[in-house]
């Protein structure tokens, strides 16, 4: 292995570590919603959720966009030993981030009541928006500093700050929710309106987000000053012949930021858009905030955790796909992609079916009381799992190949179709939350279709449908039917949680035996598969191999 390939592999490994960190921190934010439901109620999670999704959209658009842009610009100059120009890029980016963050913060502070009343249809959320606005400002600055470290070849500060931010948000959010919910109960008692208890609980959780952002900024600033003190010697090795003009740097930042900002925002703004559309177009006679809170706080964490765990399995294959595409080894690429899609369906299809069949049991594991309505949501939402896994794989690959325009175009079209579908269903049917779920399924299904079309056209890829897709679906369907019948028998006798502990392992064992019995998996495929060696031992023990 030559020096260039070794360096490239190390950079890819660091990028993979950052992706894994982002996935696990995302899972932690999903888990955060579960205790939040118990502490501030479904209504409180409904208030918190829509504002937090607004925060996510704004930070992704500005912070993520600036982070990737600054990383690219600084990496270019550091490679050419233009350290003073790299520092100038950082200074100008800090100025720009302060200006942009200040504008966004002022708009949220002054227009928070308008956003809450006219857009979210939750007037009480205005105080949560006011609390979250300085967090957006600080997060934009954090994005620039993360980009600076990434541009200098180190993702460790970004990884550390991401973990610190999420853990701090979890702890401080829980504490804030508990304390302010208690105060809110007193306010609700005085005003005879229970909404204030939920709103103050949501406000406490939002304060947790602000505290986490402050801690994250302080942490990354300390690392920055330590790093700058040790990198002063680079100024003596500077090879630049001229200093870049501020106008040129600002223009470059704007041009390079926009594609990353839009691409990051397109795939993560769906929840916020769903919340806004539901609150504006819902025709249901029930409480819309409670329905949204049930969906956001109970249903989506379960689906999101499953999707995130499965998407981790695609990190290594995506890296391999990109490398093979760069080398133009399309035959090997096609074989690897077939194997991966086969493996994806083997894990994702049973996850979808078992989640649908055991939806009520899963919810009973985390939430007390009746979960009948939410179980119906989860049953529908489980269909998203298979599409999400494949869509995230395809578009992570396209992003790594720097096909940002293609990603933006496809994401934009899918989002427009999603919005049109949700509005149409909310206006013309009584599906309510199910309309949002159908819109999400269509969104990810469109991305999967586009992904398949792209690899078929560009890599002459052809999918083998019977063994790779039909066999896992049939095996999972039979296993799911057995699990459903067992659950109906056991749940009334021993309870839904114990029934889950009995039925799920039985379903997994039946599914594995069926896969091995119909020869859906070869020994060669199992060798490169997660838990493949265990499956090989089981297959040989049962004489299926």
Coordinates of C-alpha atoms in Angstrom, one line a residue:
X1 CA 0.0 0.0 0.0
X2 CA 1.5 3.4 -1.0
X3 CA 1.6 6.5 1.1
X4 CA -1.3 8.1 -0.7
X5 CA -3.7 5.1 -0.3
X6 CA -2.7 4.8 3.3
X7 CA -3.5 8.5 4.0
X8 CA -6.8 8.2 2.1
X9 CA -7.8 5.1 4.1
X10 CA -7.0 6.9 7.4
X11 CA -9.1 9.9 6.4
X12 CA -12.0 7.6 5.4
X13 CA -11.8 5.8 8.7
X14 CA -12.0 9.1 10.6
X15 CA -15.0 10.1 8.5
X16 CA -16.6 6.8 9.3
X17 CA -16.0 7.4 13.0
X18 CA -17.7 10.7 12.7
X19 CA -20.7 9.2 10.9
X20 CA -21.1 6.5 13.6
X21 CA -20.9 9.1 16.3
X22 CA -23.6 11.2 14.5
X23 CA -25.8 8.1 14.3
X24 CA -25.4 7.2 18.0
X25 CA -26.0 10.7 19.2
X26 CA -29.1 10.8 17.0
X27 CA -30.3 7.6 18.7
X28 CA -29.7 9.2 22.1
X29 CA -31.9 12.2 21.1
X30 CA -34.6 9.7 20.1
X31 CA -34.2 7.9 23.4
X32 CA -34.5 11.3 25.2
X33 CA -38.1 11.6 24.0
X34 CA -39.1 8.4 26.0
X35 CA -38.5 9.8 29.5
X36 CA -39.8 13.1 28.3
X37 CA -43.2 11.6 27.6
X38 CA -43.3 10.3 31.2
X39 CA -42.1 13.6 32.7
X40 CA -44.1 16.3 30.8
X41 CA -46.7 14.2 29.0
X42 CA -47.6 13.7 25.4
X43 CA -48.8 17.3 25.0
X44 CA -45.5 18.6 26.3
X45 CA -43.6 16.5 23.9
X46 CA -45.8 17.8 21.1
X47 CA -44.9 21.4 22.0
X48 CA -41.2 20.5 22.4
X49 CA -41.0 18.4 19.3
X50 CA -42.1 20.9 16.7
X51 CA -39.8 23.6 18.1
X52 CA -36.9 21.2 18.4
X53 CA -37.4 20.2 14.8
X54 CA -37.3 23.9 13.8
X55 CA -34.0 24.2 15.7
X56 CA -32.7 21.1 13.9
X57 CA -33.6 22.5 10.4
X58 CA -32.0 25.9 11.2
X59 CA -28.8 24.4 12.6
X60 CA -28.5 21.9 9.7
X61 CA -29.0 24.7 7.2
X62 CA -26.5 27.1 8.6
X63 CA -24.2 25.2 11.0
X64 CA -23.8 22.0 8.9
X65 CA -23.5 24.0 5.6
X66 CA -20.9 26.3 7.0
X67 CA -19.0 23.4 8.7
X68 CA -18.6 21.5 5.4
X69 CA -17.8 24.6 3.4
X70 CA -15.2 25.8 5.8
X71 CA -13.7 22.3 6.1
X72 CA -13.3 22.2 2.3
X73 CA -11.8 25.7 2.0
X74 CA -9.3 25.2 4.8
X75 CA -8.3 21.7 3.7
X76 CA -7.5 23.2 0.2
X77 CA -5.2 25.9 1.7
X78 CA -3.6 23.7 4.4
X79 CA -2.5 21.2 1.7
X80 CA -0.8 24.0 -0.1
X81 CA 0.8 25.4 3.1
X82 CA -1.2 28.6 2.9
X83 CA -1.7 28.8 6.6
X84 CA -2.3 32.6 6.8
X85 CA -5.0 32.3 4.2
X86 CA -6.6 29.4 6.1
X87 CA -6.7 31.6 9.2
X88 CA -8.2 34.4 7.2
X89 CA -10.9 32.0 6.0
X90 CA -11.6 31.1 9.6
X91 CA -11.8 34.8 10.7
X92 CA -14.1 35.7 7.9
X93 CA -16.3 32.7 8.5
X94 CA -16.6 33.6 12.2
X95 CA -17.7 37.1 11.2
X96 CA -20.2 35.7 8.7
X97 CA -21.5 33.1 11.3
X98 CA -22.0 35.9 13.9
X99 CA -23.9 38.0 11.4
X100 CA -26.1 35.1 10.1
X101 CA -26.6 33.8 13.7
X102 CA -27.5 37.2 14.9
X103 CA -30.1 37.7 12.1
X104 CA -31.7 34.3 12.8
X105 CA -31.7 34.9 16.5
X106 CA -33.4 38.3 16.2
X107 CA -35.9 36.9 13.7
X108 CA -36.8 34.1 16.1
X109 CA -37.0 36.5 19.1
X110 CA -39.1 39.2 17.4
X111 CA -41.1 36.8 15.3
X112 CA -41.4 33.9 17.7
X113 CA -45.0 34.6 18.5
X114 CA -45.9 34.9 14.8
X115 CA -44.2 31.6 14.0
X116 CA -45.9 29.9 16.9
X117 CA -49.4 31.3 16.2
X118 CA -49.5 31.4 12.4
X119 CA -47.2 28.6 11.3
X120 CA -47.2 26.1 14.1
X121 CA -50.7 26.8 15.3
X122 CA -49.4 26.5 18.9
X123 CA -49.4 30.0 20.4
X124 CA -48.0 28.7 23.7
X125 CA -44.8 27.6 21.9
X126 CA -43.6 31.2 21.5
X127 CA -41.6 31.1 24.8
X128 CA -39.9 27.8 23.7
X129 CA -38.9 29.5 20.4
X130 CA -37.4 32.4 22.4
X131 CA -35.3 30.1 24.5
X132 CA -34.1 28.1 21.5
X133 CA -33.1 31.2 19.4
X134 CA -29.7 31.9 21.2
X135 CA -28.9 28.1 20.8
X136 CA -29.2 28.5 17.0
X137 CA -26.8 31.5 17.1
X138 CA -24.2 29.6 19.1
X139 CA -24.6 26.4 17.0
X140 CA -23.7 28.3 13.8
X141 CA -20.4 29.4 15.4
X142 CA -19.8 25.8 16.6
X143 CA -20.3 24.6 13.0
X144 CA -17.5 27.0 11.8
X145 CA -15.1 25.7 14.5
X146 CA -15.9 22.1 13.7
X147 CA -15.3 22.8 10.0
X148 CA -11.9 24.4 10.9
X149 CA -10.8 21.3 12.8
X150 CA -12.0 19.0 10.0
X151 CA -10.2 21.1 7.4
X152 CA -7.0 20.6 9.4
X153 CA -7.4 16.9 9.2
X154 CA -8.9 16.2 12.7
X155 CA -12.5 15.0 13.3
X156 CA -11.8 14.2 16.9
X157 CA -12.9 17.6 18.3
X158 CA -16.1 17.4 16.3
X159 CA -16.7 13.8 17.6
X160 CA -16.0 14.9 21.2
X161 CA -18.2 18.0 21.0
X162 CA -21.0 16.0 19.4
X163 CA -21.0 13.5 22.2
X164 CA -20.7 16.2 24.9
X165 CA -23.5 18.2 23.4
X166 CA -25.9 15.2 23.3
X167 CA -25.1 13.9 26.7
X168 CA -25.4 17.3 28.3
X169 CA -28.7 17.9 26.4
X170 CA -30.0 14.6 27.8
X171 CA -29.1 15.4 31.4
X172 CA -29.9 19.1 31.5
X173 CA -33.0 18.6 29.4
X174 CA -34.4 16.0 31.9
X175 CA -33.6 18.2 34.9
X176 CA -35.0 21.3 33.2
X177 CA -38.2 19.4 32.2
X178 CA -38.7 18.2 35.8
X179 CA -38.2 21.5 37.5
X180 CA -40.2 23.7 35.1
X181 CA -43.0 21.1 34.8
X182 CA -43.5 21.4 38.6
X183 CA -43.7 25.1 38.2
X184 CA -46.0 24.8 35.3
X185 CA -48.4 22.6 37.4
X186 CA -48.8 25.6 39.8
X187 CA -49.4 28.0 36.8
X188 CA -52.0 25.5 35.4
X189 CA -53.7 25.4 38.7
X190 CA -54.0 29.1 38.9
X191 CA -55.1 29.6 35.3
X192 CA -57.2 26.5 35.2
X193 CA -55.4 25.4 32.0
X194 CA -53.4 22.2 31.9
X195 CA -51.6 23.2 28.8
X196 CA -49.3 25.5 30.8
X197 CA -47.8 22.5 32.7
X198 CA -46.9 20.8 29.5
X199 CA -45.6 24.0 27.9
X200 CA -43.3 24.8 30.9
X201 CA -42.1 21.2 30.8
X202 CA -41.3 21.6 27.1
X203 CA -39.6 24.9 28.0
X204 CA -37.4 23.1 30.5
X205 CA -36.3 20.6 27.9
X206 CA -35.5 23.4 25.5
X207 CA -33.4 25.0 28.2
X208 CA -31.5 21.7 28.2
X209 CA -30.8 22.2 24.5
X210 CA -29.5 25.7 25.2
X211 CA -27.3 24.6 28.1
X212 CA -25.8 21.8 25.9
X213 CA -25.0 24.2 23.1
X214 CA -23.2 26.6 25.6
X215 CA -21.2 23.7 27.0
X216 CA -20.4 22.5 23.5
X217 CA -19.2 25.9 22.4
X218 CA -17.0 26.3 25.5
X219 CA -15.5 22.9 24.9
X220 CA -14.6 23.4 21.3
X221 CA -13.3 26.9 22.1
X222 CA -10.9 25.5 24.6
X223 CA -9.7 22.9 22.1
X224 CA -9.3 25.7 19.5
X225 CA -7.1 27.8 21.6
X226 CA -5.0 24.8 22.6
X227 CA -4.6 23.9 18.9
X228 CA -3.8 27.4 17.8
X229 CA -1.0 27.7 20.5
X230 CA 0.6 24.6 19.1
X231 CA 0.2 25.5 15.4
X232 CA 1.9 28.9 15.5
X233 CA 5.1 27.4 14.0
X234 CA 3.1 26.8 10.7
X235 CA 3.3 30.6 10.1
X236 CA 7.0 30.2 9.4
X237 CA 6.4 27.5 6.8
X238 CA 3.8 29.5 5.0
X239 CA 4.2 29.4 1.2
X240 CA 1.6 31.8 0.0
X241 CA 2.5 34.7 -2.2
X242 CA -0.6 36.9 -1.6
X243 CA -3.4 37.4 0.9
X244 CA -6.9 36.6 -0.3
X245 CA -9.4 39.4 -0.4
X246 CA -12.3 39.2 2.1
X247 CA -14.9 39.7 -0.7
X248 CA -13.5 36.7 -2.5
X249 CA -13.5 34.5 0.6
X250 CA -17.1 35.5 1.5
X251 CA -18.3 34.8 -2.0
X252 CA -16.6 31.3 -1.9
X253 CA -18.1 30.5 1.5
X254 CA -21.6 31.4 0.2
X255 CA -21.2 29.4 -3.0
X256 CA -19.8 26.3 -1.3
X257 CA -22.1 26.5 1.8
X258 CA -25.4 26.5 -0.1
X259 CA -25.3 23.0 -1.7
X260 CA -24.3 21.4 1.6
X261 CA -26.9 23.4 3.5
X262 CA -29.7 22.5 1.2
X263 CA -28.7 18.8 0.9
X264 CA -28.5 18.5 4.7
X265 CA -31.7 20.3 5.3
X266 CA -33.8 18.4 2.7
X267 CA -33.5 15.1 4.4
X268 CA -34.0 16.3 7.9
X269 CA -36.7 18.9 7.6
X270 CA -39.5 16.3 7.0
X271 CA -40.5 16.0 10.7
X272 CA -40.8 19.8 11.0
X273 CA -42.8 20.1 7.8
X274 CA -45.0 17.2 8.9
X275 CA -45.7 18.9 12.2
X276 CA -46.6 22.2 10.5
X277 CA -48.8 20.6 7.9
X278 CA -50.6 18.5 10.4
X279 CA -51.4 21.4 12.7
X280 CA -52.6 23.5 9.8
X281 CA -54.6 21.0 7.7
X282 CA -55.8 18.4 10.3
X283 CA -59.6 17.9 10.2
X284 CA -59.8 15.6 13.2
X285 CA -62.2 16.3 16.0
X286 CA -59.6 15.3 18.6
X287 CA -56.8 17.3 20.1
X288 CA -54.2 17.8 17.3
X289 CA -51.3 18.5 19.7
X290 CA -52.0 15.2 21.5
X291 CA -52.0 13.3 18.3
X292 CA -48.8 14.9 17.1
X293 CA -47.2 14.3 20.5
X294 CA -48.1 10.6 20.4
X295 CA -46.6 10.3 17.0
X296 CA -43.5 12.3 17.7
X297 CA -42.8 11.1 21.2
X298 CA -43.9 7.4 21.0
X299 CA -44.0 6.2 17.5
X300 CA -41.0 7.9 15.8
X301 CA -38.4 7.1 18.5
X302 CA -39.0 3.4 18.0
X303 CA -38.9 3.6 14.2
X304 CA -35.9 6.0 14.3
X305 CA -33.8 3.8 16.6
X306 CA -34.4 0.7 14.4
X307 CA -33.6 2.6 11.2
X308 CA -30.4 4.1 12.7
X309 CA -29.1 0.8 14.0
X310 CA -29.7 -0.8 10.6
X311 CA -28.0 2.1 8.8
X312 CA -24.8 1.5 10.8
X313 CA -24.4 -1.7 8.9
X314 CA -24.2 0.2 5.6
X315 CA -21.2 2.4 6.6
X316 CA -18.5 0.0 5.6
X317 CA -20.2 -1.1 2.3
X318 CA -20.8 2.5 1.2
X319 CA -17.0 3.2 1.7
X320 CA -16.3 0.1 -0.4
X321 CA -18.8 1.1 -3.2
X322 CA -17.3 4.6 -3.5
X323 CA -13.7 3.2 -3.7
X324 CA -14.7 0.7 -6.4
X325 CA -16.6 3.4 -8.4
X326 CA -13.5 5.7 -8.3
X327 CA -11.3 2.8 -9.6
X328 CA -14.0 2.0 -12.2
X329 CA -14.2 -1.6 -11.0
X330 CA -17.8 -1.8 -12.0
X331 CA -18.1 -5.6 -12.1
X332 CA -16.8 -5.9 -8.5
X333 CA -19.1 -3.0 -7.5
X334 CA -22.1 -4.8 -8.9
X335 CA -21.3 -8.0 -7.0
X336 CA -20.8 -6.1 -3.8
X337 CA -23.9 -4.1 -4.2
X338 CA -26.0 -7.2 -4.9
X339 CA -24.6 -8.8 -1.7
X340 CA -25.3 -5.7 0.3
X341 CA -28.9 -5.2 -0.9
X342 CA -29.5 -8.9 -0.2
X343 CA -28.1 -8.5 3.4
X344 CA -30.1 -5.3 3.9
X345 CA -33.4 -7.0 3.0
X346 CA -32.5 -9.9 5.3
X347 CA -32.2 -7.5 8.3
X348 CA -34.7 -4.8 7.3
X349 CA -37.7 -6.9 6.2
X350 CA -38.0 -8.9 9.4
X351 CA -37.5 -5.7 11.4
X352 CA -40.4 -4.2 9.5
X353 CA -42.7 -7.2 9.9
X354 CA -41.9 -7.9 13.6
X355 CA -42.3 -4.2 14.5
X356 CA -45.7 -4.1 12.8
X357 CA -46.9 -7.4 14.4
X358 CA -45.5 -6.5 17.9
X359 CA -46.2 -2.7 17.8
X360 CA -48.5 -2.7 20.8
X361 CA -46.0 -4.9 22.8
X362 CA -43.1 -2.6 21.9
X363 CA -44.9 0.5 23.1
X364 CA -46.0 -1.2 26.3
X365 CA -42.3 -1.9 27.0
X366 CA -41.7 1.9 27.2
X367 CA -45.0 3.5 27.9
X368 CA -47.8 2.9 30.4
X369 CA -51.5 3.1 29.7
X370 CA -53.4 2.5 26.5
X371 CA -51.3 2.7 23.3
X372 CA -53.9 1.4 20.8
X373 CA -53.9 4.5 18.6
X374 CA -50.1 4.8 18.7
X375 CA -49.7 1.1 18.0
X376 CA -51.7 1.7 14.8
X377 CA -49.3 4.5 13.9
X378 CA -46.3 2.3 14.5
X379 CA -47.8 -0.5 12.5
X380 CA -47.9 1.8 9.5
X381 CA -44.6 3.5 10.2
X382 CA -42.8 0.2 10.3
X383 CA -43.0 0.1 6.4
X384 CA -40.6 3.1 6.4
X385 CA -37.8 0.9 7.8
X386 CA -36.9 -1.0 4.6
X387 CA -37.1 2.1 2.4
X388 CA -35.1 4.2 4.8
X389 CA -32.2 1.7 5.0
X390 CA -31.8 1.5 1.2
X391 CA -32.4 5.3 0.7
X392 CA -29.8 6.3 3.3
X393 CA -27.3 3.9 1.7
X394 CA -27.7 5.2 -1.8
X395 CA -27.6 8.8 -0.9
X396 CA -24.7 8.5 1.5
X397 CA -22.9 7.0 -1.4
X398 CA -23.8 9.8 -3.7
X399 CA -22.8 12.4 -1.1
X400 CA -19.4 10.7 -0.7
X401 CA -19.0 10.8 -4.5
X402 CA -19.6 14.6 -4.3
X403 CA -22.8 14.4 -6.4
X404 CA -24.3 17.2 -4.3
X405 CA -26.5 18.6 -7.1
X406 CA -28.0 15.2 -7.9
X407 CA -28.7 14.7 -4.2
X408 CA -30.3 18.1 -3.9
X409 CA -32.4 17.6 -7.0
X410 CA -33.7 14.2 -6.0
X411 CA -34.3 15.2 -2.4
X412 CA -36.1 18.3 -3.5
X413 CA -38.4 16.4 -5.9
X414 CA -39.1 13.7 -3.2
X415 CA -39.9 16.4 -0.6
X416 CA -42.3 18.2 -3.0
X417 CA -44.1 15.0 -3.7
X418 CA -44.2 14.3 0.1
X419 CA -45.7 17.7 0.9
X420 CA -48.3 17.4 -1.9
X421 CA -49.3 13.9 -0.7
X422 CA -49.6 14.9 2.9
X423 CA -51.7 18.0 2.1
X424 CA -53.9 16.1 -0.2
X425 CA -54.5 13.3 2.3
X426 CA -55.1 15.7 5.2
X427 CA -57.6 17.8 3.3
X428 CA -59.5 15.0 1.6
X429 CA -59.4 12.1 4.1
X430 CA -59.7 11.5 7.8
X431 CA -56.3 9.6 8.0
X432 CA -54.8 12.3 10.2
X433 CA -51.3 11.0 11.5
X434 CA -51.5 8.1 9.0
X435 CA -51.3 10.7 6.2
X436 CA -48.0 11.9 7.5
X437 CA -46.7 8.3 7.6
X438 CA -47.9 7.6 4.1
X439 CA -46.1 10.7 3.0
X440 CA -42.9 9.6 4.6
X441 CA -43.1 6.1 3.0
X442 CA -43.6 7.7 -0.4
X443 CA -40.6 10.1 0.3
X444 CA -38.2 7.3 1.1
X445 CA -39.6 5.0 -1.6
X446 CA -39.0 7.6 -4.3
X447 CA -35.4 8.0 -3.1
X448 CA -34.9 4.2 -3.3
X449 CA -36.3 4.2 -6.9
X450 CA -34.1 7.0 -7.9
X451 CA -31.1 5.3 -6.3
X452 CA -31.8 2.0 -8.2
X453 CA -32.3 3.9 -11.5
X454 CA -29.0 5.7 -11.0
X455 CA -26.9 2.6 -10.3
X456 CA -28.6 0.7 -13.2
X457 CA -27.8 3.4 -15.7
X458 CA -24.3 4.3 -14.5
X459 CA -23.0 0.9 -13.3
X460 CA -25.1 -1.5 -15.5
X461 CA -26.4 -2.9 -12.3
X462 CA -29.1 -5.6 -12.4
X463 CA -31.0 -6.7 -9.3
X464 CA -31.7 -10.4 -8.5
X465 CA -35.2 -10.2 -7.1
X466 CA -36.2 -13.8 -6.2
X467 CA -33.4 -14.9 -3.8
X468 CA -32.5 -11.4 -2.6
X469 CA -35.9 -9.9 -2.0
X470 CA -38.7 -12.4 -2.4
X471 CA -37.2 -15.1 -0.2
X472 CA -36.5 -12.8 2.8
X473 CA -40.0 -11.3 2.5
X474 CA -41.7 -14.8 2.3
X475 CA -39.6 -16.1 5.3
X476 CA -40.2 -13.0 7.4
X477 CA -43.9 -13.1 6.5
X478 CA -44.3 -16.7 7.7
X479 CA -42.3 -15.9 10.9
X480 CA -44.4 -12.8 11.4
X481 CA -47.6 -14.8 11.1
X482 CA -46.3 -17.3 13.7
X483 CA -45.3 -14.4 16.0
X484 CA -48.7 -12.8 15.7
X485 CA -50.6 -16.0 16.6
X486 CA -48.3 -16.7 19.5
X487 CA -48.7 -13.1 20.7
X488 CA -52.5 -13.3 20.6
X489 CA -52.2 -16.4 22.7
X490 CA -49.7 -15.2 25.3
X491 CA -50.4 -11.5 25.6
X492 CA -53.8 -11.9 27.5
X493 CA -52.2 -14.5 29.9
X494 CA -48.8 -13.0 30.7
X495 CA -49.0 -9.4 29.5
X496 CA -47.7 -7.7 26.4
X497 CA -44.1 -7.2 27.7
X498 CA -43.5 -10.8 28.7
X499 CA -45.2 -11.9 25.5
X500 CA -42.8 -9.7 23.5
X501 CA -39.8 -11.4 25.3
X502 CA -41.2 -14.8 24.3
X503 CA -42.5 -14.2 20.8
X504 CA -39.7 -12.1 19.3
X505 CA -36.9 -14.7 19.9
X506 CA -39.2 -17.4 18.6
X507 CA -39.9 -15.3 15.5
X508 CA -36.2 -14.6 14.9
X509 CA -35.3 -18.3 15.2
X510 CA -38.1 -19.4 12.8
X511 CA -37.0 -16.7 10.3
X512 CA -33.3 -17.8 10.4
X513 CA -34.3 -21.5 10.0
X514 CA -36.5 -20.6 7.0
X515 CA -33.8 -18.6 5.4
X516 CA -31.2 -21.4 5.7
X517 CA -33.8 -24.0 4.7
X518 CA -34.6 -22.3 1.4
X519 CA -30.9 -21.6 0.7
X520 CA -31.5 -17.8 0.6
X521 CA -28.0 -17.3 1.9
X522 CA -24.7 -18.9 0.7
X523 CA -21.8 -19.6 3.0
X524 CA -19.7 -17.0 1.2
X525 CA -22.3 -14.3 1.8
X526 CA -22.6 -15.2 5.4
X527 CA -18.8 -14.9 5.9
X528 CA -19.0 -11.1 5.2
X529 CA -22.2 -10.5 7.0
X530 CA -23.0 -9.2 10.5
X531 CA -23.4 -12.3 12.8
X532 CA -22.7 -14.4 9.7
X533 CA -20.4 -16.9 11.4
X534 CA -23.1 -17.7 14.0
X535 CA -25.6 -18.3 11.1
X536 CA -23.1 -20.6 9.4
X537 CA -22.8 -22.7 12.6
X538 CA -26.6 -22.9 12.9
X539 CA -26.9 -23.9 9.2
X540 CA -24.3 -26.7 9.5
X541 CA -25.8 -27.9 12.8
X542 CA -29.2 -28.2 11.0
X543 CA -27.6 -29.7 7.9
X544 CA -28.8 -26.8 5.7
X545 CA -25.2 -26.2 4.5

